[in-house]
GROMACS .gro file of N, CA, C and O in nm:
model
  312
    1UNK      N    1   5.683   6.985   9.758
    1UNK     CA    2   5.704   6.810   9.735
    1UNK      C    3   5.571   6.730   9.774
    1UNK      O    4   5.570   6.743   9.860
    2UNK      N    5   5.574   6.650   9.675
    2UNK     CA    6   5.434   6.556   9.699
    2UNK      C    7   5.458   6.433   9.817
    2UNK      O    8   5.571   6.370   9.797
    3UNK      N    9   5.384   6.399   9.902
    3UNK     CA   10   5.404   6.329   9.982
    3UNK      C   11   5.318   6.193   9.949
    3UNK      O   12   5.161   6.180   9.955
    4UNK      N   13   5.385   6.063   9.923
    4UNK     CA   14   5.342   5.937   9.866
    4UNK      C   15   5.247   5.910   9.992
    4UNK      O   16   5.345   5.872  10.120
    5UNK      N   17   5.168   5.852   9.982
    5UNK     CA   18   5.088   5.804  10.096
    5UNK      C   19   5.121   5.659  10.186
    5UNK      O   20   5.219   5.609  10.137
    6UNK      N   21   5.199   5.675  10.312
    6UNK     CA   22   5.182   5.607  10.439
    6UNK      C   23   5.386   5.586  10.373
    6UNK      O   24   5.413   5.510  10.436
    7UNK      N   25   5.442   5.713  10.355
    7UNK     CA   26   5.585   5.719  10.332
    7UNK      C   27   5.657   5.798  10.372
    7UNK      O   28   5.563   5.947  10.429
    8UNK      N   29   5.817   5.830  10.445
    8UNK     CA   30   5.875   5.875  10.449
    8UNK      C   31   5.894   5.981  10.400
    8UNK      O   32   5.883   5.955  10.251
    9UNK      N   33   5.921   6.107  10.380
    9UNK     CA   34   5.989   6.218  10.328
    9UNK      C   35   6.087   6.286  10.350
    9UNK      O   36   6.084   6.302  10.507
   10UNK      N   37   6.160   6.374  10.284
   10UNK     CA   38   6.250   6.458  10.368
   10UNK      C   39   6.171   6.610  10.293
   10UNK      O   40   6.138   6.625  10.184
   11UNK      N   41   6.176   6.696  10.382
   11UNK     CA   42   6.154   6.828  10.335
   11UNK      C   43   6.256   6.931  10.363
   11UNK      O   44   6.316   6.921  10.417
   12UNK      N   45   6.263   7.043  10.208
   12UNK     CA   46   6.333   7.135  10.253
   12UNK      C   47   6.269   7.235  10.284
   12UNK      O   48   6.151   7.303  10.261
   13UNK      N   49   6.339   7.385  10.371
   13UNK     CA   50   6.325   7.449  10.386
   13UNK      C   51   6.394   7.570  10.383
   13UNK      O   52   6.335   7.665  10.419
   14UNK      N   53   6.460   7.574  10.227
   14UNK     CA   54   6.510   7.708  10.192
   14UNK      C   55   6.493   7.792  10.196
   14UNK      O   56   6.497   7.919  10.215
   15UNK      N   57   6.332   7.778  10.097
   15UNK     CA   58   6.278   7.904  10.110
   15UNK      C   59   6.262   7.976  10.177
   15UNK      O   60   6.246   8.107  10.198
   16UNK      N   61   6.173   7.958  10.335
   16UNK     CA   62   6.175   8.032  10.417
   16UNK      C   63   6.260   8.050  10.498
   16UNK      O   64   6.241   8.163  10.563
   17UNK      N   65   6.400   7.976  10.494
   17UNK     CA   66   6.550   8.030  10.539
   17UNK      C   67   6.590   8.195  10.438
   17UNK      O   68   6.612   8.237  10.566
   18UNK      N   69   6.542   8.153  10.359
   18UNK     CA   70   6.594   8.250  10.298
   18UNK      C   71   6.535   8.400  10.303
   18UNK      O   72   6.577   8.483  10.337
   19UNK      N   73   6.388   8.365  10.293
   19UNK     CA   74   6.313   8.438  10.340
   19UNK      C   75   6.351   8.514  10.473
   19UNK      O   76   6.340   8.643  10.461
   20UNK      N   77   6.376   8.458  10.579
   20UNK     CA   78   6.389   8.467  10.684
   20UNK      C   79   6.511   8.574  10.716
   20UNK      O   80   6.543   8.703  10.800
   21UNK      N   81   6.620   8.538  10.665
   21UNK     CA   82   6.772   8.590  10.627
   21UNK      C   83   6.735   8.659  10.513
   21UNK      O   84   6.861   8.757  10.492
   22UNK      N   85   6.680   8.713  10.424
   22UNK     CA   86   6.650   8.837  10.312
   22UNK      C   87   6.717   8.818  10.232
   22UNK      O   88   6.787   8.900  10.144
   23UNK      N   89   6.790   8.684  10.188
   23UNK     CA   90   6.822   8.616  10.059
   23UNK      C   91   6.759   8.639   9.927
   23UNK      O   92   6.608   8.553   9.986
   24UNK      N   93   6.785   8.649   9.823
   24UNK     CA   94   6.675   8.605   9.710
   24UNK      C   95   6.726   8.483   9.611
   24UNK      O   96   6.887   8.471   9.657
   25UNK      N   97   6.717   8.406   9.552
   25UNK     CA   98   6.757   8.325   9.498
   25UNK      C   99   6.919   8.356   9.418
   25UNK      O  100   6.987   8.279   9.414
   26UNK      N  101   6.902   8.506   9.348
   26UNK     CA  102   6.998   8.498   9.265
   26UNK      C  103   7.096   8.552   9.359
   26UNK      O  104   7.225   8.555   9.300
   27UNK      N  105   7.096   8.627   9.486
   27UNK     CA  106   7.199   8.669   9.562
   27UNK      C  107   7.240   8.525   9.645
   27UNK      O  108   7.345   8.524   9.617
   28UNK      N  109   7.186   8.429   9.642
   28UNK     CA  110   7.233   8.305   9.712
   28UNK      C  111   7.326   8.265   9.617
   28UNK      O  112   7.448   8.205   9.616
   29UNK      N  113   7.245   8.256   9.492
   29UNK     CA  114   7.372   8.176   9.343
   29UNK      C  115   7.495   8.278   9.351
   29UNK      O  116   7.601   8.192   9.355
   30UNK      N  117   7.486   8.368   9.319
   30UNK     CA  118   7.637   8.475   9.312
   30UNK      C  119   7.685   8.446   9.467
   30UNK      O  120   7.848   8.411   9.411
   31UNK      N  121   7.644   8.436   9.579
   31UNK     CA  122   7.767   8.396   9.700
   31UNK      C  123   7.801   8.263   9.740
   31UNK      O  124   7.886   8.282   9.740
   32UNK      N  125   7.741   8.180   9.661
   32UNK     CA  126   7.752   8.046   9.708
   32UNK      C  127   7.821   8.011   9.571
   32UNK      O  128   7.879   7.872   9.560
   33UNK      N  129   7.824   8.032   9.433
   33UNK     CA  130   7.884   8.057   9.307
   33UNK      C  131   7.795   7.911   9.256
   33UNK      O  132   7.830   7.777   9.186
   34UNK      N  133   7.683   7.925   9.286
   34UNK     CA  134   7.590   7.765   9.239
   34UNK      C  135   7.499   7.823   9.091
   34UNK      O  136   7.470   7.976   9.118
   35UNK      N  137   7.451   7.734   9.086
   35UNK     CA  138   7.335   7.766   8.904
   35UNK      C  139   7.198   7.826   8.993
   35UNK      O  140   7.205   7.722   9.072
   36UNK      N  141   7.151   7.864   8.881
   36UNK     CA  142   7.046   7.931   8.924
   36UNK      C  143   6.946   7.790   8.941
   36UNK      O  144   6.871   7.777   9.072
   37UNK      N  145   6.952   7.722   8.866
   37UNK     CA  146   6.877   7.587   8.828
   37UNK      C  147   6.884   7.529   8.936
   37UNK      O  148   6.768   7.425   9.032
   38UNK      N  149   6.991   7.535   9.047
   38UNK     CA  150   7.055   7.407   9.130
   38UNK      C  151   6.972   7.470   9.249
   38UNK      O  152   6.921   7.383   9.332
   39UNK      N  153   6.953   7.646   9.264
   39UNK     CA  154   6.928   7.708   9.432
   39UNK      C  155   6.773   7.680   9.407
   39UNK      O  156   6.735   7.609   9.482
   40UNK      N  157   6.707   7.646   9.246
   40UNK     CA  158   6.604   7.641   9.228
   40UNK      C  159   6.553   7.512   9.292
   40UNK      O  160   6.427   7.531   9.327
   41UNK      N  161   6.624   7.424   9.263
   41UNK     CA  162   6.532   7.287   9.271
   41UNK      C  163   6.540   7.269   9.464
   41UNK      O  164   6.469   7.209   9.483
   42UNK      N  165   6.679   7.314   9.462
   42UNK     CA  166   6.653   7.351   9.657
   42UNK      C  167   6.533   7.394   9.718
   42UNK      O  168   6.462   7.441   9.848
   43UNK      N  169   6.526   7.507   9.646
   43UNK     CA  170   6.417   7.597   9.688
   43UNK      C  171   6.286   7.540   9.670
   43UNK      O  172   6.142   7.586   9.782
   44UNK      N  173   6.285   7.501   9.567
   44UNK     CA  174   6.122   7.397   9.562
   44UNK      C  175   6.116   7.332   9.610
   44UNK      O  176   6.033   7.257   9.610
   45UNK      N  177   6.221   7.251   9.684
   45UNK     CA  178   6.241   7.088   9.708
   45UNK      C  179   6.199   7.005   9.580
   45UNK      O  180   6.134   6.852   9.643
   46UNK      N  181   6.218   6.981   9.498
   46UNK     CA  182   6.200   6.884   9.410
   46UNK      C  183   6.353   6.823   9.357
   46UNK      O  184   6.325   6.775   9.240
   47UNK      N  185   6.512   6.865   9.430
   47UNK     CA  186   6.581   6.810   9.371
   47UNK      C  187   6.553   6.643   9.437
   47UNK      O  188   6.481   6.617   9.506
   48UNK      N  189   6.622   6.548   9.360
   48UNK     CA  190   6.581   6.431   9.383
   48UNK      C  191   6.722   6.319   9.415
   48UNK      O  192   6.762   6.229   9.489
   49UNK      N  193   6.815   6.411   9.395
   49UNK     CA  194   6.983   6.396   9.455
   49UNK      C  195   7.028   6.493   9.567
   49UNK      O  196   7.055   6.599   9.441
   50UNK      N  197   7.055   6.487   9.649
   50UNK     CA  198   7.111   6.595   9.736
   50UNK      C  199   7.241   6.570   9.690
   50UNK      O  200   7.326   6.459   9.675
   51UNK      N  201   7.328   6.683   9.673
   51UNK     CA  202   7.477   6.754   9.692
   51UNK      C  203   7.576   6.805   9.786
   51UNK      O  204   7.515   6.868   9.817
   52UNK      N  205   7.645   6.720   9.821
   52UNK     CA  206   7.688   6.794   9.974
   52UNK      C  207   7.794   6.880   9.950
   52UNK      O  208   7.733   6.980  10.042
   53UNK      N  209   7.829   6.913   9.848
   53UNK     CA  210   7.898   7.059   9.753
   53UNK      C  211   7.787   7.128   9.789
   53UNK      O  212   7.834   7.274   9.889
   54UNK      N  213   7.677   7.121   9.718
   54UNK     CA  214   7.557   7.223   9.732
   54UNK      C  215   7.527   7.290   9.887
   54UNK      O  216   7.515   7.357   9.905
   55UNK      N  217   7.502   7.147   9.941
   55UNK     CA  218   7.474   7.228  10.091
   55UNK      C  219   7.545   7.287  10.154
   55UNK      O  220   7.514   7.367  10.245
   56UNK      N  221   7.686   7.269  10.152
   56UNK     CA  222   7.788   7.322  10.179
   56UNK      C  223   7.821   7.467  10.177
   56UNK      O  224   7.836   7.575  10.292
   57UNK      N  225   7.804   7.477  10.048
   57UNK     CA  226   7.783   7.645  10.004
   57UNK      C  227   7.679   7.723  10.057
   57UNK      O  228   7.646   7.775  10.126
   58UNK      N  229   7.517   7.629  10.068
   58UNK     CA  230   7.441   7.683  10.089
   58UNK      C  231   7.484   7.768  10.253
   58UNK      O  232   7.408   7.837  10.357
   59UNK      N  233   7.515   7.624  10.353
   59UNK     CA  234   7.522   7.634  10.454
   59UNK      C  235   7.628   7.791  10.491
   59UNK      O  236   7.592   7.816  10.593
   60UNK      N  237   7.723   7.760  10.416
   60UNK     CA  238   7.837   7.837  10.436
   60UNK      C  239   7.797   8.039  10.430
   60UNK      O  240   7.806   8.088  10.516
   61UNK      N  241   7.726   8.038  10.288
   61UNK     CA  242   7.643   8.193  10.248
   61UNK      C  243   7.558   8.219  10.404
   61UNK      O  244   7.523   8.344  10.404
   62UNK      N  245   7.490   8.119  10.372
   62UNK     CA  246   7.331   8.152  10.502
   62UNK      C  247   7.370   8.125  10.623
   62UNK      O  248   7.255   8.169  10.728
   63UNK      N  249   7.513   8.096  10.687
   63UNK     CA  250   7.552   8.034  10.799
   63UNK      C  251   7.450   7.963  10.901
   63UNK      O  252   7.378   8.022  10.976
   64UNK      N  253   7.410   7.911  10.839
   64UNK     CA  254   7.313   7.776  10.918
   64UNK      C  255   7.360   7.614  10.917
   64UNK      O  256   7.469   7.599  10.885
   65UNK      N  257   7.315   7.513  10.954
   65UNK     CA  258   7.311   7.381  10.961
   65UNK      C  259   7.229   7.333  10.826
   65UNK      O  260   7.136   7.377  10.862
   66UNK      N  261   7.247   7.226  10.823
   66UNK     CA  262   7.206   7.124  10.730
   66UNK      C  263   7.088   7.155  10.754
   66UNK      O  264   6.919   7.107  10.696
   67UNK      N  265   6.997   7.077  10.911
   67UNK     CA  266   6.896   7.072  10.927
   67UNK      C  267   6.813   7.208  10.958
   67UNK      O  268   6.679   7.228  10.934
   68UNK      N  269   6.856   7.324  10.913
   68UNK     CA  270   6.803   7.452  10.895
   68UNK      C  271   6.745   7.437  10.742
   68UNK      O  272   6.634   7.525  10.701
   69UNK      N  273   6.774   7.365  10.621
   69UNK     CA  274   6.719   7.332  10.513
   69UNK      C  275   6.646   7.253  10.474
   69UNK      O  276   6.574   7.237  10.445
   70UNK      N  277   6.685   7.135  10.557
   70UNK     CA  278   6.598   6.989  10.514
   70UNK      C  279   6.558   6.932  10.649
   70UNK      O  280   6.638   6.929  10.750
   71UNK      N  281   6.478   6.882  10.643
   71UNK     CA  282   6.419   6.813  10.744
   71UNK      C  283   6.347   6.670  10.703
   71UNK      O  284   6.247   6.612  10.632
   72UNK      N  285   6.385   6.585  10.802
   72UNK     CA  286   6.336   6.455  10.761
   72UNK      C  287   6.201   6.439  10.824
   72UNK      O  288   6.173   6.424  10.963
   73UNK      N  289   6.077   6.355  10.759
   73UNK     CA  290   5.948   6.370  10.812
   73UNK      C  291   5.967   6.264  10.781
   73UNK      O  292   5.863   6.175  10.702
   74UNK      N  293   5.925   6.118  10.931
   74UNK     CA  294   5.866   6.031  10.903
   74UNK      C  295   5.738   5.972  10.918
   74UNK      O  296   5.651   6.108  10.907
   75UNK      N  297   5.684   5.868  10.856
   75UNK     CA  298   5.570   5.807  10.834
   75UNK      C  299   5.489   5.837  10.949
   75UNK      O  300   5.557   5.816  11.042
   76UNK      N  301   5.389   5.854  10.969
   76UNK     CA  302   5.276   5.840  11.082
   76UNK      C  303   5.320   5.752  11.149
   76UNK      O  304   5.299   5.707  11.270
   77UNK      N  305   5.337   5.586  11.094
   77UNK     CA  306   5.278   5.464  11.131
   77UNK      C  307   5.407   5.444  11.192
   77UNK      O  308   5.440   5.320  11.219
   78UNK      N  309   5.549   5.529  11.108
   78UNK     CA  310   5.675   5.427  11.167
   78UNK      C  311   5.719   5.427  11.299
   78UNK      O  312   5.676   5.585  11.372
   0.00000   0.00000   0.00000
């Protein structure tokens, strides 16, 4: 995800979490009942609107919390 100068951002960490837990995107799609494109967006951090159902399914399958998937990174000047 690109960071705009002097702006805060939300970072997605799904890629590293999936690697840590040994999940492929396909496996997560099947077990969570999500479309590949949806998982791909969260994996790459390119989603513009977060869907609470998607987050809950990911957390359920990966046995994790939301903060394991995404993180708020404030502007250094904030």
